[in-house]
Amino acid sequence: MKIDNYKPDYLVEAVYQLDPKRLQALNVRAVMVDLDNTLIAWDNPDGTPELLAWLLDMRENGLKVVVVSNNKQARVARAVEKFGVQYIWRAMKPFAWGIKKALRLLDERPENVIMVGDQLMTDIRAAHRAGVRSILVKPLVASDSWSTQVNRWRERRVWKKLIARDDEPVWKTSL
């Protein structure tokens, strides 16, 4: 396992702290975002006012947003269709398949897109495989679905290796 495959390009507390002007300064035209514990809490599919404000800010500044999730279509559709957000379901992260499909949907090149997620083992690894920059956010809630708990165990081991190689990660309050 090559540890650099799991190292995010940026660390940000929450997806809602991504500033469209700063993203545009990084030549980002579209944001791919994981669903559960990144965009919304996994146990609250209805979203929050903060989510609505963030999506509006992205749209008003010309940034496209697409959800790239490993969940089933019904779960993702229920969570995001009411917000008018496009999505890729059953993305098969950590493989690049879902991200590449989202690139085609957005009609964007990898260098103009950034992937945001809360898991090193799926979101960040898939971004690396697809040649897309990545942002790791802290999970919105401390609990996870049962299927994510295994990844969290592996993720803790990878974090220890990343920290041993580099300094302690610095979480930014905005990007």
mmCIF file of C-alpha atoms in Angstrom:
data_model
loop_
_atom_site.group_PDB
_atom_site.id
_atom_site.type_symbol
_atom_site.label_atom_id
_atom_site.label_comp_id
_atom_site.label_asym_id
_atom_site.label_seq_id
_atom_site.Cartn_x
_atom_site.Cartn_y
_atom_site.Cartn_z
ATOM 1 C CA MET A 1 0.000 0.000 0.000
ATOM 2 C CA LYS A 2 1.524 3.285 -1.097
ATOM 3 C CA ILE A 3 0.647 5.796 1.605
ATOM 4 C CA ASP A 4 0.589 8.784 -0.772
ATOM 5 C CA ASN A 5 -2.482 7.256 -2.449
ATOM 6 C CA TYR A 6 -4.456 8.139 0.678
ATOM 7 C CA LYS A 7 -3.074 11.605 1.386
ATOM 8 C CA PRO A 8 -5.600 14.376 0.700
ATOM 9 C CA ASP A 9 -4.494 17.562 -1.021
ATOM 10 C CA TYR A 10 -6.405 19.681 1.504
ATOM 11 C CA LEU A 11 -7.985 19.267 4.942
ATOM 12 C CA VAL A 12 -11.082 21.335 5.753
ATOM 13 C CA GLU A 13 -13.398 21.067 8.741
ATOM 14 C CA ALA A 14 -16.621 20.852 6.678
ATOM 15 C CA VAL A 15 -17.750 21.021 3.050
ATOM 16 C CA TYR A 16 -19.840 24.085 3.933
ATOM 17 C CA GLN A 17 -16.627 26.028 4.536
ATOM 18 C CA LEU A 18 -15.490 25.748 0.931
ATOM 19 C CA ASP A 19 -15.450 29.232 -0.533
ATOM 20 C CA PRO A 20 -16.280 29.436 -4.252
ATOM 21 C CA LYS A 21 -13.821 32.289 -4.877
ATOM 22 C CA ARG A 22 -10.950 30.338 -3.337
ATOM 23 C CA LEU A 23 -11.886 27.253 -5.330
ATOM 24 C CA GLN A 24 -11.970 29.300 -8.528
ATOM 25 C CA ALA A 25 -8.519 30.667 -7.683
ATOM 26 C CA LEU A 26 -7.386 27.010 -7.708
ATOM 27 C CA ASN A 27 -8.914 26.669 -11.209
ATOM 28 C CA VAL A 28 -11.786 24.548 -9.869
ATOM 29 C CA ARG A 29 -14.987 24.688 -11.921
ATOM 30 C CA ALA A 30 -16.818 21.763 -10.349
ATOM 31 C CA VAL A 31 -17.034 20.108 -6.950
ATOM 32 C CA MET A 32 -17.660 16.400 -6.552
ATOM 33 C CA VAL A 33 -18.893 15.642 -3.080
ATOM 34 C CA ASP A 34 -19.561 12.462 -1.152
ATOM 35 C CA LEU A 35 -23.024 12.214 0.381
ATOM 36 C CA ASP A 36 -23.068 10.571 3.811
ATOM 37 C CA ASN A 37 -21.238 12.392 6.598
ATOM 38 C CA THR A 38 -19.818 14.851 4.057
ATOM 39 C CA LEU A 39 -22.758 16.700 2.512
ATOM 40 C CA ILE A 40 -25.395 15.456 4.958
ATOM 41 C CA ALA A 41 -25.335 13.369 8.128
ATOM 42 C CA TRP A 42 -25.779 9.720 7.157
ATOM 43 C CA ASP A 43 -28.785 9.430 9.468
ATOM 44 C CA ASN A 44 -30.490 12.656 8.268
ATOM 45 C CA PRO A 45 -31.293 12.539 4.552
ATOM 46 C CA ASP A 46 -33.228 15.822 4.642
ATOM 47 C CA GLY A 47 -30.237 18.167 4.753
ATOM 48 C CA THR A 48 -29.907 21.430 6.640
ATOM 49 C CA PRO A 49 -30.284 25.162 5.959
ATOM 50 C CA GLU A 50 -26.465 25.268 5.861
ATOM 51 C CA LEU A 51 -26.509 22.805 2.961
ATOM 52 C CA LEU A 52 -28.998 24.917 1.037
ATOM 53 C CA ALA A 53 -26.945 28.074 1.591
ATOM 54 C CA TRP A 54 -23.735 26.330 0.462
ATOM 55 C CA LEU A 55 -25.344 24.945 -2.707
ATOM 56 C CA LEU A 56 -26.781 28.372 -3.542
ATOM 57 C CA ASP A 57 -23.377 30.000 -3.015
ATOM 58 C CA MET A 58 -21.725 27.468 -5.343
ATOM 59 C CA ARG A 59 -24.379 27.983 -8.053
ATOM 60 C CA GLU A 60 -24.325 31.780 -7.808
ATOM 61 C CA ASN A 61 -20.574 31.665 -8.376
ATOM 62 C CA GLY A 62 -20.799 29.341 -11.369
ATOM 63 C CA LEU A 63 -19.457 26.194 -9.717
ATOM 64 C CA LYS A 64 -21.105 22.891 -10.585
ATOM 65 C CA VAL A 65 -21.788 20.383 -7.818
ATOM 66 C CA VAL A 66 -22.333 16.658 -8.258
ATOM 67 C CA VAL A 67 -22.728 14.018 -5.564
ATOM 68 C CA VAL A 68 -20.590 10.908 -6.037
ATOM 69 C CA SER A 69 -21.845 8.235 -3.648
ATOM 70 C CA ASN A 70 -21.458 4.510 -3.126
ATOM 71 C CA ASN A 71 -25.092 4.342 -1.988
ATOM 72 C CA LYS A 72 -28.036 2.907 -3.874
ATOM 73 C CA GLN A 73 -29.916 5.145 -6.297
ATOM 74 C CA ALA A 74 -33.028 5.421 -4.128
ATOM 75 C CA ARG A 75 -30.986 6.640 -1.128
ATOM 76 C CA VAL A 76 -29.021 9.224 -3.104
ATOM 77 C CA ALA A 77 -32.038 10.426 -5.092
ATOM 78 C CA ARG A 78 -34.113 10.930 -1.954
ATOM 79 C CA ALA A 79 -31.311 12.955 -0.371
ATOM 80 C CA VAL A 80 -30.366 15.270 -3.249
ATOM 81 C CA GLU A 81 -32.990 15.514 -5.981
ATOM 82 C CA LYS A 82 -35.000 18.051 -3.988
ATOM 83 C CA PHE A 83 -31.939 20.312 -4.094
ATOM 84 C CA GLY A 84 -31.523 20.026 -7.860
ATOM 85 C CA VAL A 85 -28.126 18.353 -7.550
ATOM 86 C CA GLN A 86 -26.915 15.813 -10.092
ATOM 87 C CA TYR A 87 -25.532 12.577 -8.718
ATOM 88 C CA ILE A 88 -23.678 9.379 -9.415
ATOM 89 C CA TRP A 89 -24.884 6.427 -7.369
ATOM 90 C CA ARG A 90 -23.086 3.170 -6.676
ATOM 91 C CA ALA A 91 -19.840 4.930 -7.593
ATOM 92 C CA MET A 92 -17.689 1.992 -6.467
ATOM 93 C CA LYS A 93 -15.180 4.157 -4.616
ATOM 94 C CA PRO A 94 -12.233 3.558 -3.989
ATOM 95 C CA PHE A 95 -12.127 2.790 -7.701
ATOM 96 C CA ALA A 96 -12.180 5.720 -10.146
ATOM 97 C CA TRP A 97 -15.273 4.545 -12.059
ATOM 98 C CA GLY A 98 -17.792 6.880 -10.377
ATOM 99 C CA ILE A 99 -15.511 9.896 -10.522
ATOM 100 C CA LYS A 100 -14.793 9.337 -14.199
ATOM 101 C CA LYS A 101 -18.521 9.030 -14.853
ATOM 102 C CA ALA A 102 -19.063 12.324 -12.995
ATOM 103 C CA LEU A 103 -16.344 13.978 -15.101
ATOM 104 C CA ARG A 104 -18.255 12.989 -18.235
ATOM 105 C CA LEU A 105 -21.540 14.181 -16.737
ATOM 106 C CA LEU A 106 -19.981 17.545 -15.865
ATOM 107 C CA ASP A 107 -18.008 17.728 -19.122
ATOM 108 C CA GLU A 108 -14.926 18.699 -17.113
ATOM 109 C CA ARG A 109 -11.279 17.684 -17.046
ATOM 110 C CA PRO A 110 -9.739 16.246 -13.848
ATOM 111 C CA GLU A 111 -7.587 19.331 -13.267
ATOM 112 C CA ASN A 112 -10.710 21.528 -13.044
ATOM 113 C CA VAL A 113 -12.505 19.399 -10.468
ATOM 114 C CA ILE A 114 -12.049 18.638 -6.791
ATOM 115 C CA MET A 115 -13.441 15.687 -4.815
ATOM 116 C CA VAL A 116 -14.633 16.260 -1.257
ATOM 117 C CA GLY A 117 -15.202 13.405 1.152
ATOM 118 C CA ASP A 118 -14.899 12.235 4.729
ATOM 119 C CA GLN A 119 -13.030 8.958 4.122
ATOM 120 C CA LEU A 120 -9.421 8.366 3.148
ATOM 121 C CA MET A 121 -10.103 4.776 2.100
ATOM 122 C CA THR A 122 -12.852 5.552 -0.414
ATOM 123 C CA ASP A 123 -13.150 9.245 -1.335
ATOM 124 C CA ILE A 124 -9.496 10.275 -1.281
ATOM 125 C CA ARG A 125 -8.248 7.016 -2.823
ATOM 126 C CA ALA A 126 -10.781 7.262 -5.665
ATOM 127 C CA ALA A 127 -9.795 10.886 -6.324
ATOM 128 C CA HIS A 128 -6.131 9.875 -6.624
ATOM 129 C CA ARG A 129 -6.983 7.060 -8.997
ATOM 130 C CA ALA A 130 -8.970 9.461 -11.214
ATOM 131 C CA GLY A 131 -6.300 12.188 -11.185
ATOM 132 C CA VAL A 132 -8.561 14.612 -9.307
ATOM 133 C CA ARG A 133 -7.467 16.809 -6.392
ATOM 134 C CA SER A 134 -9.030 15.945 -3.048
ATOM 135 C CA ILE A 135 -10.317 17.555 0.116
ATOM 136 C CA LEU A 136 -10.839 15.533 3.277
ATOM 137 C CA VAL A 137 -13.471 16.865 5.677
ATOM 138 C CA LYS A 138 -14.286 15.736 9.177
ATOM 139 C CA PRO A 139 -17.392 13.534 9.310
ATOM 140 C CA LEU A 140 -20.522 15.543 10.123
ATOM 141 C CA VAL A 141 -21.526 13.104 12.868
ATOM 142 C CA ALA A 142 -19.419 10.774 14.986
ATOM 143 C CA SER A 143 -21.463 7.669 14.222
ATOM 144 C CA ASP A 144 -21.318 5.777 10.941
ATOM 145 C CA SER A 145 -23.396 3.218 9.149
ATOM 146 C CA TRP A 146 -22.210 -0.345 9.813
ATOM 147 C CA SER A 147 -20.607 -0.613 6.379
ATOM 148 C CA THR A 148 -18.422 2.441 6.998
ATOM 149 C CA GLN A 149 -17.168 1.285 10.391
ATOM 150 C CA VAL A 150 -14.744 -1.213 8.806
ATOM 151 C CA ASN A 151 -13.247 1.539 6.654
ATOM 152 C CA ARG A 152 -12.834 3.755 9.727
ATOM 153 C CA TRP A 153 -10.752 1.057 11.418
ATOM 154 C CA ARG A 154 -8.462 0.828 8.373
ATOM 155 C CA GLU A 155 -8.440 4.612 8.089
ATOM 156 C CA ARG A 156 -7.062 5.016 11.632
ATOM 157 C CA ARG A 157 -4.110 2.797 10.679
ATOM 158 C CA VAL A 158 -3.437 4.851 7.525
ATOM 159 C CA TRP A 159 -3.675 8.132 9.491
ATOM 160 C CA LYS A 160 -0.971 6.884 11.866
ATOM 161 C CA LYS A 161 1.313 6.227 8.893
ATOM 162 C CA LEU A 162 0.559 9.604 7.310
ATOM 163 C CA ILE A 163 1.229 11.412 10.585
ATOM 164 C CA ALA A 164 4.426 9.441 11.218
ATOM 165 C CA ARG A 165 5.696 10.561 7.807
ATOM 166 C CA ASP A 166 4.487 14.152 8.001
ATOM 167 C CA ASP A 167 3.469 16.507 10.756
ATOM 168 C CA GLU A 168 0.113 16.317 12.488
ATOM 169 C CA PRO A 169 -2.582 17.310 9.956
ATOM 170 C CA VAL A 170 -3.762 20.894 10.138
ATOM 171 C CA TRP A 171 -7.498 21.257 9.635
ATOM 172 C CA LYS A 172 -8.399 24.542 7.995
ATOM 173 C CA THR A 173 -11.609 26.330 8.814
ATOM 174 C CA SER A 174 -12.058 27.353 5.193
ATOM 175 C CA LEU A 175 -10.628 26.883 1.728
#
